[in-house]
Short mmCIF file of C-alpha atoms in Angstrom, two decimals:
data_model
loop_
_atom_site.label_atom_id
_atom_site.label_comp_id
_atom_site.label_asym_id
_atom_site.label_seq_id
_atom_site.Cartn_x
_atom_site.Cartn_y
_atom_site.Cartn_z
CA UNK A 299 -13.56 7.57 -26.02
CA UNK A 300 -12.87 6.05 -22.42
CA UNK A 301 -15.07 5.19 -20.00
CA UNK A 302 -15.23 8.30 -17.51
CA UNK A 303 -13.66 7.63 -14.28
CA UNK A 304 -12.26 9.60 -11.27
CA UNK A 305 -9.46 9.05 -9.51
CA UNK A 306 -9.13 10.55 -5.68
CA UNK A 307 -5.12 10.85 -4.08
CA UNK A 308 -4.88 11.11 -1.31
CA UNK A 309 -1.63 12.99 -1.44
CA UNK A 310 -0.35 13.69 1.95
CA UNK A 311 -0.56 9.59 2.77
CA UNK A 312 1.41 9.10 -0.88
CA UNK A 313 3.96 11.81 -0.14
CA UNK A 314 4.97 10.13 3.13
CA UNK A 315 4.85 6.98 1.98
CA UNK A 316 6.95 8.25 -0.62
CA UNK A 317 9.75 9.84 1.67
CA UNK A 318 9.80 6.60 3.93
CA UNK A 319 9.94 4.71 1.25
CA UNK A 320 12.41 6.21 -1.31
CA UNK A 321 16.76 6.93 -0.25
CA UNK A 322 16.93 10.80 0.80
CA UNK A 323 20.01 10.69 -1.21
CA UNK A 324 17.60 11.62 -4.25
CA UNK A 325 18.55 15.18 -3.98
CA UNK A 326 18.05 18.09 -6.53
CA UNK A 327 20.60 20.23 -8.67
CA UNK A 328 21.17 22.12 -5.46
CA UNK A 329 21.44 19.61 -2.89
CA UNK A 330 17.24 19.89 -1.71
CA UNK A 331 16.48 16.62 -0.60
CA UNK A 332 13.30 15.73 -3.56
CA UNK A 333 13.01 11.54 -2.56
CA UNK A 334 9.26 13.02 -1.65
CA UNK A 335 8.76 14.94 -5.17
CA UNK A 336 10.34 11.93 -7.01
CA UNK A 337 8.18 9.39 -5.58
CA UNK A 338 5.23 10.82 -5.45
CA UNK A 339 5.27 11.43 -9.13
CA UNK A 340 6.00 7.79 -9.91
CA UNK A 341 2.82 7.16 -7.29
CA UNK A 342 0.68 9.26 -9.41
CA UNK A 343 1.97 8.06 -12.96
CA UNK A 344 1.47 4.39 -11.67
CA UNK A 345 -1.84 4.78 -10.78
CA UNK A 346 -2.89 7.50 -14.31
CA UNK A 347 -1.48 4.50 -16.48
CA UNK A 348 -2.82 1.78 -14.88
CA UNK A 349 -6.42 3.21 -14.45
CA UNK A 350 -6.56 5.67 -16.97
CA UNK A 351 -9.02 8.33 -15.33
CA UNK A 352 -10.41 10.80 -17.43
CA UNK A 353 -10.74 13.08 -14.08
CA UNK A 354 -8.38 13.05 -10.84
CA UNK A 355 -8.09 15.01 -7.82
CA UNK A 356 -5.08 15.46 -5.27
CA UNK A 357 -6.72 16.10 -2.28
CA UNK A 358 -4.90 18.01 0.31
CA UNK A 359 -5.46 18.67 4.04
CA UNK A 360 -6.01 22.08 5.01
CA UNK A 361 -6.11 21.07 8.55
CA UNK A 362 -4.41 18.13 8.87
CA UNK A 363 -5.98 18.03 12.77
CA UNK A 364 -9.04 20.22 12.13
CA UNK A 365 -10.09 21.95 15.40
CA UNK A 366 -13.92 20.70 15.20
CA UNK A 367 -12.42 17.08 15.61
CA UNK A 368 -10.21 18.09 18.29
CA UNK A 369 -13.08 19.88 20.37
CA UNK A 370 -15.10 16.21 19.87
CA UNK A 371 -12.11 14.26 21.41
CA UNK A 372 -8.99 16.09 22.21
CA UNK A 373 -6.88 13.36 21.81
CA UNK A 374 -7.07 13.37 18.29
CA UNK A 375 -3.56 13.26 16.75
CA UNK A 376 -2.52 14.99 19.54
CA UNK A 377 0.80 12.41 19.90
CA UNK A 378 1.70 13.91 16.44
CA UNK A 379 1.86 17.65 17.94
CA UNK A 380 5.20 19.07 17.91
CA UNK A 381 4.18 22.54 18.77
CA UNK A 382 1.33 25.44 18.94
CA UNK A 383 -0.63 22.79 17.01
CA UNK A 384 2.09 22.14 14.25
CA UNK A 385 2.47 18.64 12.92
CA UNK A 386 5.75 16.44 14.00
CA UNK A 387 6.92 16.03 10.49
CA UNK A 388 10.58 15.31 9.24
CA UNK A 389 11.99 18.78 8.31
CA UNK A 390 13.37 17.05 4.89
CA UNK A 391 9.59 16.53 4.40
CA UNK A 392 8.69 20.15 5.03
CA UNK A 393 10.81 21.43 2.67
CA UNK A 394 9.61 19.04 0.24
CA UNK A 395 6.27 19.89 0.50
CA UNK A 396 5.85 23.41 -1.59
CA UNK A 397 8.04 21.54 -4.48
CA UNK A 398 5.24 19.34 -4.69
CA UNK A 399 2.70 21.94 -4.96
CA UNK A 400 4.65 23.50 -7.48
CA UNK A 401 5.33 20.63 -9.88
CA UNK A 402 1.64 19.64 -9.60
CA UNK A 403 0.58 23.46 -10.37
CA UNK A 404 2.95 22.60 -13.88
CA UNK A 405 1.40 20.26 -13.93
CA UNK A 406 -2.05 20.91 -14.18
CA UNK A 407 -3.13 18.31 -11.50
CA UNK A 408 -6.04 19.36 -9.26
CA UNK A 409 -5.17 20.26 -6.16
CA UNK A 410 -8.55 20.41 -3.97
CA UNK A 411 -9.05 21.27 -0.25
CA UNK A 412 -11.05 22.70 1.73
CA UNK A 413 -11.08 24.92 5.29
CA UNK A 414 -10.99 23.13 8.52
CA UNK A 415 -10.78 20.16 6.37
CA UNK A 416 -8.30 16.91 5.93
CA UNK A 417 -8.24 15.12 2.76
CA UNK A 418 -10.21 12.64 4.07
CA UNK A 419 -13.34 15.19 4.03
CA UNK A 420 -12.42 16.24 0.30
CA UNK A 421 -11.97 12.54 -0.48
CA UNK A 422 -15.20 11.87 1.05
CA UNK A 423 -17.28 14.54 -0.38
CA UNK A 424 -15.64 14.07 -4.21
CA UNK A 425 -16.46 10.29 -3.66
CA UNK A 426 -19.73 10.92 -2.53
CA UNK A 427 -21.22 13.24 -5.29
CA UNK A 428 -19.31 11.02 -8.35
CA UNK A 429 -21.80 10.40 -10.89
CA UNK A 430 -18.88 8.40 -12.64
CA UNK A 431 -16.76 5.04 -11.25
CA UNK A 432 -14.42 6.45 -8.34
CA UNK A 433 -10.79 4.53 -7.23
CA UNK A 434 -9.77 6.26 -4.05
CA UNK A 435 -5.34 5.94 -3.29
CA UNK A 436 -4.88 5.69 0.14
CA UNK A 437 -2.84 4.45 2.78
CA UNK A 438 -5.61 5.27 5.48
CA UNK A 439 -8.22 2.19 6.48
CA UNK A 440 -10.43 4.44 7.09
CA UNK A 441 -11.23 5.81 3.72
CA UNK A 442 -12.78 2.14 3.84
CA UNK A 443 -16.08 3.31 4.77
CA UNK A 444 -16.48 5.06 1.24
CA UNK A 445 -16.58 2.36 -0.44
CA UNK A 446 -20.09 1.30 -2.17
CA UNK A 447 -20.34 -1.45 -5.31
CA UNK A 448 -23.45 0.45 -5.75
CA UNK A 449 -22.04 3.47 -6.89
CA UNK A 450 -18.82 1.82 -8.42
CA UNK A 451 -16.41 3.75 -4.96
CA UNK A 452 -13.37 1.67 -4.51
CA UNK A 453 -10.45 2.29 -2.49
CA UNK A 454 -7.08 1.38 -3.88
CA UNK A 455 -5.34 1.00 -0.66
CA UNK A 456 -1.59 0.88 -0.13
CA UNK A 457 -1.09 -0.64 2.92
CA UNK A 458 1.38 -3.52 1.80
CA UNK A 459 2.78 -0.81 -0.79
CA UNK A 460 2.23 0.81 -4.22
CA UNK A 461 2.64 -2.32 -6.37
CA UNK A 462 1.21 -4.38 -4.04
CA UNK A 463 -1.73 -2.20 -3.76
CA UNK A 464 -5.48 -3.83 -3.22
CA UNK A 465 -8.61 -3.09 -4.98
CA UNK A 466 -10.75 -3.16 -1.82
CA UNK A 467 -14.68 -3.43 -2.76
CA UNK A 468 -17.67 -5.02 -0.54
CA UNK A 469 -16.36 -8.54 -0.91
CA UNK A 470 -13.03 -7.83 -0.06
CA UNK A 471 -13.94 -6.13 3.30
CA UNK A 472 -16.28 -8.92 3.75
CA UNK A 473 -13.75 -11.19 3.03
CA UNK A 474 -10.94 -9.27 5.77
CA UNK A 475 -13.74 -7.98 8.10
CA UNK A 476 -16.86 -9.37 7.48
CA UNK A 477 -18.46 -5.92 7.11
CA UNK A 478 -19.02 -3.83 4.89
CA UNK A 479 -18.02 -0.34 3.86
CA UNK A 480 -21.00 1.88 5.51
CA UNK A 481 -19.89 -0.83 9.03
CA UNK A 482 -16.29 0.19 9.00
CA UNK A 483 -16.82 3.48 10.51
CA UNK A 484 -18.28 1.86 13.96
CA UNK A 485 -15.75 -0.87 13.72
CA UNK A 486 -13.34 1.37 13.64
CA UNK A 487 -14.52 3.29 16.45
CA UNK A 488 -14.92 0.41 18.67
CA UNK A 489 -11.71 -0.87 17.52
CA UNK A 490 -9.92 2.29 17.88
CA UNK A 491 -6.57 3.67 16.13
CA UNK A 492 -3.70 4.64 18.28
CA UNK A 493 -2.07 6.51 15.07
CA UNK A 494 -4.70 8.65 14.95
CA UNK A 495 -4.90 8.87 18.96
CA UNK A 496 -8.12 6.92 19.35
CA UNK A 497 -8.25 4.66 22.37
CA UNK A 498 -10.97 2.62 21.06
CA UNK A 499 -12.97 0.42 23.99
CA UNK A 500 -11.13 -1.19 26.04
CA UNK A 501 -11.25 -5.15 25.94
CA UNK A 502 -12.83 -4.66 22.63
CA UNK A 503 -10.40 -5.85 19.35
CA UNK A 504 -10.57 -6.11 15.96
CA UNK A 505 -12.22 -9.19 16.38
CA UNK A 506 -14.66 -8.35 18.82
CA UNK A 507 -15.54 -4.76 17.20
CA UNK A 508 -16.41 -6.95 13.31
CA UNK A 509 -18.73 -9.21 15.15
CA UNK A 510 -20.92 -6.83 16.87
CA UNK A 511 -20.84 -4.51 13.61
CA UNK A 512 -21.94 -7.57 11.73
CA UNK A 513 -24.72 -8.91 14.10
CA UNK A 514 -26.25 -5.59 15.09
CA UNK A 515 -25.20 -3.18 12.37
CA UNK A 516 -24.26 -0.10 13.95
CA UNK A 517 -23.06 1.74 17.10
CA UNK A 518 -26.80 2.25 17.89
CA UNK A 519 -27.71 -0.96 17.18
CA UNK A 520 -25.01 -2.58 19.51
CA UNK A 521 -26.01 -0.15 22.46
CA UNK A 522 -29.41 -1.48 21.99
CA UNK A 523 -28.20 -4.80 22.16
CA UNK A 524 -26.43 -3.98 25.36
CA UNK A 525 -29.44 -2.37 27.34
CA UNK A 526 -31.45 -5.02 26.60
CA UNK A 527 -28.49 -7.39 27.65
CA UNK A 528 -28.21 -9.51 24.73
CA UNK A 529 -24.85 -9.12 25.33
CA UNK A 530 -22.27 -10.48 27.81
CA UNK A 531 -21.75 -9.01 30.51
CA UNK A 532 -18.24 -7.73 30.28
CA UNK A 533 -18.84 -6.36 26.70
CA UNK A 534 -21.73 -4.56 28.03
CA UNK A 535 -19.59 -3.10 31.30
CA UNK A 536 -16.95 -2.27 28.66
CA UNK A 537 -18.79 -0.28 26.79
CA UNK A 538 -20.73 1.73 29.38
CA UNK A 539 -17.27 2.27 30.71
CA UNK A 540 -16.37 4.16 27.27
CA UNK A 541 -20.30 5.65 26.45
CA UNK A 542 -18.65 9.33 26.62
CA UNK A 543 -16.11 8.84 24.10
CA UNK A 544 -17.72 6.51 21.72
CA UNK A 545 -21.28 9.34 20.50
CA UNK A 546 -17.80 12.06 19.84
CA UNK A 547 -15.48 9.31 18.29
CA UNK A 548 -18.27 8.28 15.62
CA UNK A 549 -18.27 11.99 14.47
CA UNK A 550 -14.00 12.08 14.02
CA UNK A 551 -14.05 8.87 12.02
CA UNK A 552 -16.77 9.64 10.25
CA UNK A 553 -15.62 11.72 6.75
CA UNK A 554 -17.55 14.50 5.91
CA UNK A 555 -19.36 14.70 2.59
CA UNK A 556 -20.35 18.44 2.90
CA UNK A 557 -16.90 19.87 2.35
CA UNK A 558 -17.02 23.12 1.35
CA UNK A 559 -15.29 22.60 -2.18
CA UNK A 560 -14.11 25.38 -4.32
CA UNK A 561 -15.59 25.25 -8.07
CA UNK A 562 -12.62 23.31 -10.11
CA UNK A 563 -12.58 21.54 -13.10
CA UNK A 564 -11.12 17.66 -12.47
CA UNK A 565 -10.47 17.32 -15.78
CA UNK A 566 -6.85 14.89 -16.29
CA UNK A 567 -4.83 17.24 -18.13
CA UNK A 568 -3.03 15.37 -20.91
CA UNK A 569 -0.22 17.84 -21.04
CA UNK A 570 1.32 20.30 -18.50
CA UNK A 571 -0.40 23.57 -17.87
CA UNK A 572 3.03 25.41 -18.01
CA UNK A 573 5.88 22.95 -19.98
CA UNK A 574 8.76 25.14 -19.72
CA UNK A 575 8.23 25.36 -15.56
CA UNK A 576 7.67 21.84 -15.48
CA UNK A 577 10.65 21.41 -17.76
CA UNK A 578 12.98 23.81 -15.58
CA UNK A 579 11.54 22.16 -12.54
CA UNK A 580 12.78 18.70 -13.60
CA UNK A 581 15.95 20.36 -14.38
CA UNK A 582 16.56 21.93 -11.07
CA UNK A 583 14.84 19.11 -8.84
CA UNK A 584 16.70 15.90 -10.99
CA UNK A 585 12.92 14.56 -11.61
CA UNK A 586 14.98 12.49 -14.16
CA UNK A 587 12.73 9.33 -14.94
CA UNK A 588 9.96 10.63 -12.73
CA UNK A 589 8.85 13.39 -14.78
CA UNK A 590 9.18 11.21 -17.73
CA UNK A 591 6.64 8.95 -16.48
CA UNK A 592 4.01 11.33 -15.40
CA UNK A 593 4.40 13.15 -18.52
CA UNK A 594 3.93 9.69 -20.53
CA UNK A 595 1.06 8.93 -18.18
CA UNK A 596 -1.13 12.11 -18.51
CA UNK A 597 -0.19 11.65 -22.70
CA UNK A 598 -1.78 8.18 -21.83
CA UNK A 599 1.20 6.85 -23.47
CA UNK A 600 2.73 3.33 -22.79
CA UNK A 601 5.99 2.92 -21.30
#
C-alpha cells in the first residue's frame, strides 16, 4: 500500500507556465488554441508519476486579487488590471481556461477553492491541516513560507522550469536565504515583489531583508531592533519611512490557513470519473500524448 501523501497544484501558476511555455500552434480539432490544456496535463502527469500521491488537489483562485487584500494595500496586482477589476490575461488563455476545468471534471481531479480566496489561501490551508507528507507545485516564492520539515510541507517550485523543478525544504532556503520557511513571509515583505505590486522598503534588498529576518526573526522583532537603534541609521530611517505599508503588507503575503473549504474528498482517482467525456475531449481538443500520460499516471502506470 503506499505511503499516503498529498500533492497541492497550484494550477493557475502551471497553466501559465504552460501557455508561455508550450507553441500556440497546439490547437484542437476545431482550431481552439489547447497549448494551455496540453501542458498542463503533462505538468500534472509529471508530477502524479514521479511522486505518486495517494491524494491531490488543484487549487484554484476564486479571486485571483481578493478585495480584502486590495483594501490592505491597493496596489496589490493592480498593474495586472485590465478592466472593472478583470485580470490582463492573453485572450488565447481565457478561452483555454473552462477546457481545463472540463478535462479535470473527466477527470476526477479535485478542483478546490474557496470565496474571496486565491490558491495561495487553499494551498495554505490544505498544507496546513495535512496530517500526511505534503509537496506543494508552484511557481510562486511565496508559497515558501509553508514549508515546515516538521510536518513533512515541501514546495516543489518551478522557477527554473518543470524538469528542473527544486525540492525546496528548511535547508534549502537556508542554503538560498538563510531563513527559514515561517521567515520568508517578512523577507518577503521587506524585500517586496513588483509582480505582485509590492514596493517593498526602499533601500532594503534581498540581501538586506535575509539578514535582518535572520538576526531578529520577524517584522516585530526588527522594529524593535530599530527603536532601540541597534540598527544603522539609514535602515532605521528607511523603515520608518515605509511603517504604514509594512503592518498591511505582512497581512497580503501572509496565506491564509482558515479558507473556507468546501467538504471534498482528495482522493487521486486512478481512473476518469467520466471515460467517454474524457475520451471525446481528447478527441476534439488533440490531447494526443497528453491524455495518454495523465491517464497512465493516475493508473500509476510506468511510461
Amino acid at each position: 500500500m503506499a505511503e499516503p501523501r498529498l500533492l497541492l497544484f497550484d494550477t493557475a501558476s502551471l497553466y501559465f507556465r504552460a501557455f508561455h511555455g508550450i507553441p500556440s500552434t497546439l490547437r484542437g480539432a476545431d482550431g481552439r488554441p489547447v497549448n494551455a490544456v496540453r501542458g498542463l496535463l503533462d505538468f500534472l502527469a509529471r508530477f502524479i508519476a514521479d511522486y505518486s500521491p495517494t491524494q491531490v488537489a488543484c487549487c484554484w483562485d476564486d479571486a485571483w486579487r481578493p478585495a480584502w487584500r486590495v483594501a490592505l494595500v491597493p496596489s496589490y496586482k493592480a498593474h495586472r488590471v485590465a478592466h472593472d477589476d478583470v485580470e490582463l490575461v492573453p485572450e488565447e488563455l481565457v478561452a483555454q481556461v473552462p477546457l481545463i476545468r472540463d478535462v479535470l471534471a473527466t477527470l476526477g481531479l479535485p478542483v478546490v477553492g474557496a470565496a474571496d480566496c486565491e490558491a495561495d489561501d487553499v494551498i495554505g490551508t490544505l498544507a496546513t491541516s495535512s496530517t500526511v507528507p505534503t509537496d506543494v507545485v508552484t511557481g510562486d516564492r511565496d508559497l515558501f513560507q509553508l514549508v515546515d520539515d516538521a510536518r513533512g510541507v515541501r514546495v516543489l517550485y518551478c522557477g527554473r522550469g518543470v524538469a528542473n523543478h527544486d525540492r525546496v525544504d528548511a535547508a534549502w532556503l537556508i542554503a538560498k536565504y538563510g531563513i527559514d520557511g515561517p521567515g520568508y513571509v517578512d523577507f518577503a515583505v521587506l524585500r517586496g515583489d513588483p509582480s505582485d505590486g509590492l514596493p517593498g522598503v526602499a533601500g532594503i534588498g534581498e540581501k538586506t531583508a535575509a539578514k535582518l529576518v535572520a538576526e531578529h526573526g520577524d517584522l516585530p522583532g526588527i522594529l524593535a531592533a530599530a527603536t532601540a537603534k541597534r540598527l544603522p541609521a539609514t535602515l532605521t530611517t528607511r523603515l520608518a519611512a515605509a511603517i504604514d505599508y509594512l503592518g498591511p503588507a505582512r497581512e497580503v503575503v501572509a496565506v491564509r490557513t482558515d479558507a473556507p473549504l468546501p467538504q471534498i474528498d482528495l482522493t487521486l482517482p486512478r481512473v476518469p470519473a467520466d471515460p467517454e467525456r474524457f475520451a471525446a475531449l481528447a478527441e476534439e481538443l488533440n490531447l494526443g500524448g497528453s491524455a495518454s500520460r495523465i491517464l497512465a499516471a493516475l493508473a500509476g502506470v510506468e511510461r
